XYZ file of C-alpha atoms in Angstrom:
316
model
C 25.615 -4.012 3.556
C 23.442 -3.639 6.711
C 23.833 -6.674 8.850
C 20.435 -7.957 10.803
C 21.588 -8.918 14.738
C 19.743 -11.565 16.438
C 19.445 -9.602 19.547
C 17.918 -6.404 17.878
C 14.875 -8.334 16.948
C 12.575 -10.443 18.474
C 9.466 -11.884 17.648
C 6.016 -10.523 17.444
C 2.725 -12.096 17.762
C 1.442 -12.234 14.067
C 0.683 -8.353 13.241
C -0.941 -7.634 17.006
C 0.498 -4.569 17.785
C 0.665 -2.314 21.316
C -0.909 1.126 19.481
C -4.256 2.963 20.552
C -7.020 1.994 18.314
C -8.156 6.047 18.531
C -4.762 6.901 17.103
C -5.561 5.802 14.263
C -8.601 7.163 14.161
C -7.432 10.809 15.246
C -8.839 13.561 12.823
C -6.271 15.268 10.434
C -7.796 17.890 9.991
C -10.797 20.042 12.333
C -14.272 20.582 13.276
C -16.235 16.611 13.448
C -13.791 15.007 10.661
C -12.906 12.825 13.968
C -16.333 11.078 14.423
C -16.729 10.596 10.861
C -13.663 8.697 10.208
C -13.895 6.820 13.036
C -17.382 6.096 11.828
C -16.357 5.275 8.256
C -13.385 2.621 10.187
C -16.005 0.748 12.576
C -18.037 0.178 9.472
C -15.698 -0.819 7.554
C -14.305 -3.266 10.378
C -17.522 -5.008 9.840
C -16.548 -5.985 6.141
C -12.568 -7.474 6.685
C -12.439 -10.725 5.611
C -10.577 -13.142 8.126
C -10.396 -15.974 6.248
C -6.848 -17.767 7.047
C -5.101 -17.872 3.655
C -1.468 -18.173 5.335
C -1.492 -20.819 8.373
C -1.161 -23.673 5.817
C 2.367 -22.094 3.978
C 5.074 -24.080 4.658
C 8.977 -23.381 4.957
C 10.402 -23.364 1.149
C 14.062 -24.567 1.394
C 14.855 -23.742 -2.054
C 13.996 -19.896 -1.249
C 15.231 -20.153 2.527
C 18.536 -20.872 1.177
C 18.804 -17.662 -0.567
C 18.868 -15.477 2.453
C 21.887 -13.998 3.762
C 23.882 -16.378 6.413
C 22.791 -15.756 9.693
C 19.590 -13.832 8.894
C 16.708 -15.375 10.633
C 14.352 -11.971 11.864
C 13.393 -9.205 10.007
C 11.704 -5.766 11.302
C 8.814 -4.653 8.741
C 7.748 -1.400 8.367
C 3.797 -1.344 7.694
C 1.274 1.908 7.598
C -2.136 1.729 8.628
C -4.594 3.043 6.155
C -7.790 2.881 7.846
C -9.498 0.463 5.108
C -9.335 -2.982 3.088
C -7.996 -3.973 0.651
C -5.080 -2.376 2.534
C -4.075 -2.437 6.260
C -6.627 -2.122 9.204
C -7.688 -3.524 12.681
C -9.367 -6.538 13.327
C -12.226 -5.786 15.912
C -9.543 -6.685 18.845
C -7.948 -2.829 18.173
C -4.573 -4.205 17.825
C -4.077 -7.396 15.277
C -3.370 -6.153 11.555
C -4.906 -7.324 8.641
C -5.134 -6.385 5.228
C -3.786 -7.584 2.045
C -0.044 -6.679 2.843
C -0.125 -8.080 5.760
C -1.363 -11.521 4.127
C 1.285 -11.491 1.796
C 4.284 -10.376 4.237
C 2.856 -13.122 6.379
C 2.702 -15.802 3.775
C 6.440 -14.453 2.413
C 7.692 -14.948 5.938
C 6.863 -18.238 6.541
C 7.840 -19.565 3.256
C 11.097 -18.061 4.092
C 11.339 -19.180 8.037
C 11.998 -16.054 8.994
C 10.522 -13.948 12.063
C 9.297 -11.002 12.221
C 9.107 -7.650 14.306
C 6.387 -5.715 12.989
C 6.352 -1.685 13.712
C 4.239 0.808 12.596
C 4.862 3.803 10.456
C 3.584 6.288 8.327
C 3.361 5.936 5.237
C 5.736 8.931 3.948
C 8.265 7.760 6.987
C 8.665 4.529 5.633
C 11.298 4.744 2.292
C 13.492 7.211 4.112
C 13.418 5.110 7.256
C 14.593 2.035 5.086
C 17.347 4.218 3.448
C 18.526 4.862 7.035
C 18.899 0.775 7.878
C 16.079 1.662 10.468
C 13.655 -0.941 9.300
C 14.435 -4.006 6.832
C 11.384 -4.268 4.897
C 8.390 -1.512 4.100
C 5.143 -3.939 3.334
C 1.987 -0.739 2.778
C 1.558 -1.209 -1.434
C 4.355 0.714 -2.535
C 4.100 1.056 -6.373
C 7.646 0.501 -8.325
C 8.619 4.172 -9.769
C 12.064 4.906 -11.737
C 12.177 7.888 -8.969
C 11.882 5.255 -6.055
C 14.118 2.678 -7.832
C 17.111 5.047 -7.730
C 17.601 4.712 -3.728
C 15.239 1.555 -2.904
C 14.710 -1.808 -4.005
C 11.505 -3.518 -4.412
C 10.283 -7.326 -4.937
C 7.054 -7.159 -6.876
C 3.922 -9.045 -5.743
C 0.539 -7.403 -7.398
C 0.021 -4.998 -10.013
C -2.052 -2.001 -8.729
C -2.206 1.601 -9.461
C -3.514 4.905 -9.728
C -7.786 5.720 -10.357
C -9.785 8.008 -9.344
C -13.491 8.210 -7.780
C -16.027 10.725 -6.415
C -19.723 11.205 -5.503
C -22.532 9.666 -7.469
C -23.696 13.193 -7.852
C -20.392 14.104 -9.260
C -20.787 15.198 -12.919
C -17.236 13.583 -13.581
C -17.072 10.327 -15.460
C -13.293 9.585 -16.696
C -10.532 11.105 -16.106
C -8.145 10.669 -18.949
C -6.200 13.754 -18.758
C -5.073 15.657 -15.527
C -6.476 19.120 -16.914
C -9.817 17.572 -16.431
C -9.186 18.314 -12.697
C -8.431 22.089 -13.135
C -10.233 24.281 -10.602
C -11.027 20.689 -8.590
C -9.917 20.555 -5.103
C -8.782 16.290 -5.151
C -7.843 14.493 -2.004
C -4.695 11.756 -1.719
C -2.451 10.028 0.182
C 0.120 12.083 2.014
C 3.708 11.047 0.293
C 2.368 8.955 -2.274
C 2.823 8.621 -6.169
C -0.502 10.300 -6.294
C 0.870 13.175 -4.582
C 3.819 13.329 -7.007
C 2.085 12.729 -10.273
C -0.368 15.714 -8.850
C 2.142 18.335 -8.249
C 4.501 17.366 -10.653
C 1.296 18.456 -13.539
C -0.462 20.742 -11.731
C 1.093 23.320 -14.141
C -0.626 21.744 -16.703
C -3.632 23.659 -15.881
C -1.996 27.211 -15.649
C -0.443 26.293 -18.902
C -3.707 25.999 -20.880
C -4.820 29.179 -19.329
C -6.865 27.482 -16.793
C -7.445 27.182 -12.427
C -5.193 24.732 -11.208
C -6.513 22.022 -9.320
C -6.083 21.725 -5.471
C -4.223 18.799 -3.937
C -5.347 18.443 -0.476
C -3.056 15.273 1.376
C -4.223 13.555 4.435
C -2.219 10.680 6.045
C -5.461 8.119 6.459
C -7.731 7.166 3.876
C -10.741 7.211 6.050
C -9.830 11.117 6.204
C -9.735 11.538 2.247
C -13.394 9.677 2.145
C -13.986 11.907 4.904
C -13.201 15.023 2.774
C -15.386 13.849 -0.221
C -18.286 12.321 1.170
C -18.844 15.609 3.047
C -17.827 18.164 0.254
C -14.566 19.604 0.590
C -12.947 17.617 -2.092
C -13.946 17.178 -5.320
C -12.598 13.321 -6.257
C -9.899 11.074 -4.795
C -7.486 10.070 -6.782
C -5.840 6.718 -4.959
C -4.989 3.143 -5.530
C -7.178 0.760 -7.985
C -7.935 -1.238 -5.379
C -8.652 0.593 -2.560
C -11.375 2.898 -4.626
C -12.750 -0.132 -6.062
C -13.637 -1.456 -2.277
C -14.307 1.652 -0.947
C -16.928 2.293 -3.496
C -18.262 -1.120 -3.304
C -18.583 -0.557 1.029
C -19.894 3.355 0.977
C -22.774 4.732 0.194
C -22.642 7.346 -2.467
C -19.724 7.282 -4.344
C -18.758 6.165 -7.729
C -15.227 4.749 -9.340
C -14.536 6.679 -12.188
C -11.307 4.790 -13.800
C -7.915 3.701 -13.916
C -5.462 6.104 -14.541
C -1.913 4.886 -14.490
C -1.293 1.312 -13.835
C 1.652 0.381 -11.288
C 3.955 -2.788 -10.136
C 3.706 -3.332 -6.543
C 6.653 -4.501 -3.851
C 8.116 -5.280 -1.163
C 10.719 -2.099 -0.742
C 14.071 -2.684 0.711
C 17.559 -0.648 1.233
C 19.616 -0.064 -2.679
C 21.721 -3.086 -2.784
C 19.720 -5.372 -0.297
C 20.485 -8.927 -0.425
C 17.158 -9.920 0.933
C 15.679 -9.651 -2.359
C 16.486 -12.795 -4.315
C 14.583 -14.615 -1.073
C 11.765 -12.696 -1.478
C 11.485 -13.000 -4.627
C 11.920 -16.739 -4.646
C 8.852 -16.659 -1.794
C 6.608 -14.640 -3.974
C 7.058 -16.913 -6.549
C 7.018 -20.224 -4.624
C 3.389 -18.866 -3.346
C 2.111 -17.918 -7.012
C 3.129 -21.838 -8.000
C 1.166 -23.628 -4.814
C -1.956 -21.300 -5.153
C -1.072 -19.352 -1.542
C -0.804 -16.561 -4.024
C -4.084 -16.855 -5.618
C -6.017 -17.303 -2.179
C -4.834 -14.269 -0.903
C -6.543 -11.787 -3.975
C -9.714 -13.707 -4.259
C -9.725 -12.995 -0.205
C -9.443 -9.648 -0.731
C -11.271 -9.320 -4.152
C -8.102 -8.031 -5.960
C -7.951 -11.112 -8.425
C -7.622 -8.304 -11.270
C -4.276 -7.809 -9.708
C -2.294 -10.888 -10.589
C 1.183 -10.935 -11.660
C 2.465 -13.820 -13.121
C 5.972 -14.083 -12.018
C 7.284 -11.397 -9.399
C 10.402 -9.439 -10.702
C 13.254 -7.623 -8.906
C 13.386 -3.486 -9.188
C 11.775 -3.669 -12.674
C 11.100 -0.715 -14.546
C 8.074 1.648 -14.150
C 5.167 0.798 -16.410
C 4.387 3.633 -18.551
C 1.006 4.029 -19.908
């Protein structure tokens, strides 16, 4: 068991963090994919809701109580995205927001607990945790039997994996992965969009057919980046973050949901922290914190009713 010194940690201002705006912004790739995502992220800076859903959540002694002796700080691990629902800048370039960030926020103060907030990429986040170099990853991590074997995870939304593409697209559902053979489709770098890709892209050769192209960028104004302008075919990402996107840019399209996921908190294999957390989650579900923070964000569709330790992948 990793113990959590005082003096390592200290706190934060809410989710402002000391990081270039343009790094975030940096192209992935070549050419003017630069301008365009950082084009794509000032507009959709313009859209973040700040409404304060967390200022009002109180300390929960029932949940407090839970956490490990002593433990009074914890460091979070959270990755950028780019765009709502998930996390972004507010226009000040260095305060967080998103819908993570709400509910680590929320979580936090239900609990008492301070925190140091650092930012990572996404794909350095689970191995990092594994390590004991952060205590918490907060950046939508969906609950997979593969992940549950070295990480633990306190649920807080259902989410999940859809796809979308251009208006113009001829594609309408996408019910089977061989519908994407010959596509080029754009994801998340280190995500379980990545993994259900590759692990089926020999579906295609199989029937005899192209396989598709997975193409991985580390922001998602990059993947929009790569559609809108024509080198991918269709993203395949979270629920909610096509839903918004599609709702906030011009000429694309949500085609479906695909596979539907648990989202957590993740922690170390064997954390203690968990039974806290999970008592927080659930303290904000019963006093309506919970439900302020997805109408906020337009991710009512999301709800879970209780939040659950490590529970087992849902399989469509």
């Amino acid at each position: 068991m990793r113990t959590f010194p005082r003096t390592r940690l200290r706190h934060f201002a809410p989710f402002a963090l000391i990081t270039s705006a343009a790094l975030l912004l940096s192209a992935c790739g070549s050419g003017s994919t630069g301008s365009a995502q950082a084009a794509g992220a000032a507009a959709a800076a313009d859209k973040v809701p700040t409404t304060d859903v967390v200022s009002g959540v109180h300390k929960d002694a029932a949940a407090a109580g839970l956490l490990p002796p002593g433990v009074h700080e914890v460091t979070v691990a959270i990755s950028v995205g780019g765009t709502p629902p998930g996390t972004t800048y507010l226009d000040d370039g260095k305060t967080l927001t998103g819908q993570d960030v709400d509910f680590t926020q929320a979580v936090a103060k239900a609990l008492g607990l301070r925190l140091k907030v650092e930012q990572a990429g996404f794909e350095a986040i689970l191995p990092a945790l594994e390590s004991g170099k952060y205590d918490v990853g907060a950046s939508n991590f969906g609950v997979t039997d593969e992940r549950r074997r070295t990480i633990d995870f306190v649920t807080y939304i259902n989410d999940g994996q859809g796809f979308a593409t251009r208006k113009d697209s001829d594609l309408t559902k996408i019910t089977d992965l061989t519908q994407l053979c010959g596509l080029k489709v754009a994801t998340g770098a280190g995500t379980t969009f990545e993994a259900t890709l590759e692990k089926n892209k020999h579906r295609c050769s199989d029937a005899g057919k192209k396989p598709y192209t997975v193409q991985t960028y580390g922001e998602p104004s990059a993947i929009w980046s790569s559609v809108q302008q024509g080198r991918s075919d269709v993203v395949m990402s979270t629920i909610n973050g096509l839903r918004y996107a599609v709702a906030h840019q011009p000429g694309l399209k949500f085609l479906n949901e695909y596979h539907r996921l648990d989202v957590g908190f993740a922690f170390k294999k064997g954390t203690r922290l968990a039974p806290a957390f999970q008592a927080a989650v659930n303290k904000l579900i019963a006093d309506g914190t919970y439900e302020a923070i997805l109408k906020k964000w337009g991710t009512t569709g999301s709800a879970i009713k209780t939040s659950r330790i490590s529970p087992p992948e849902l399989k469509n």
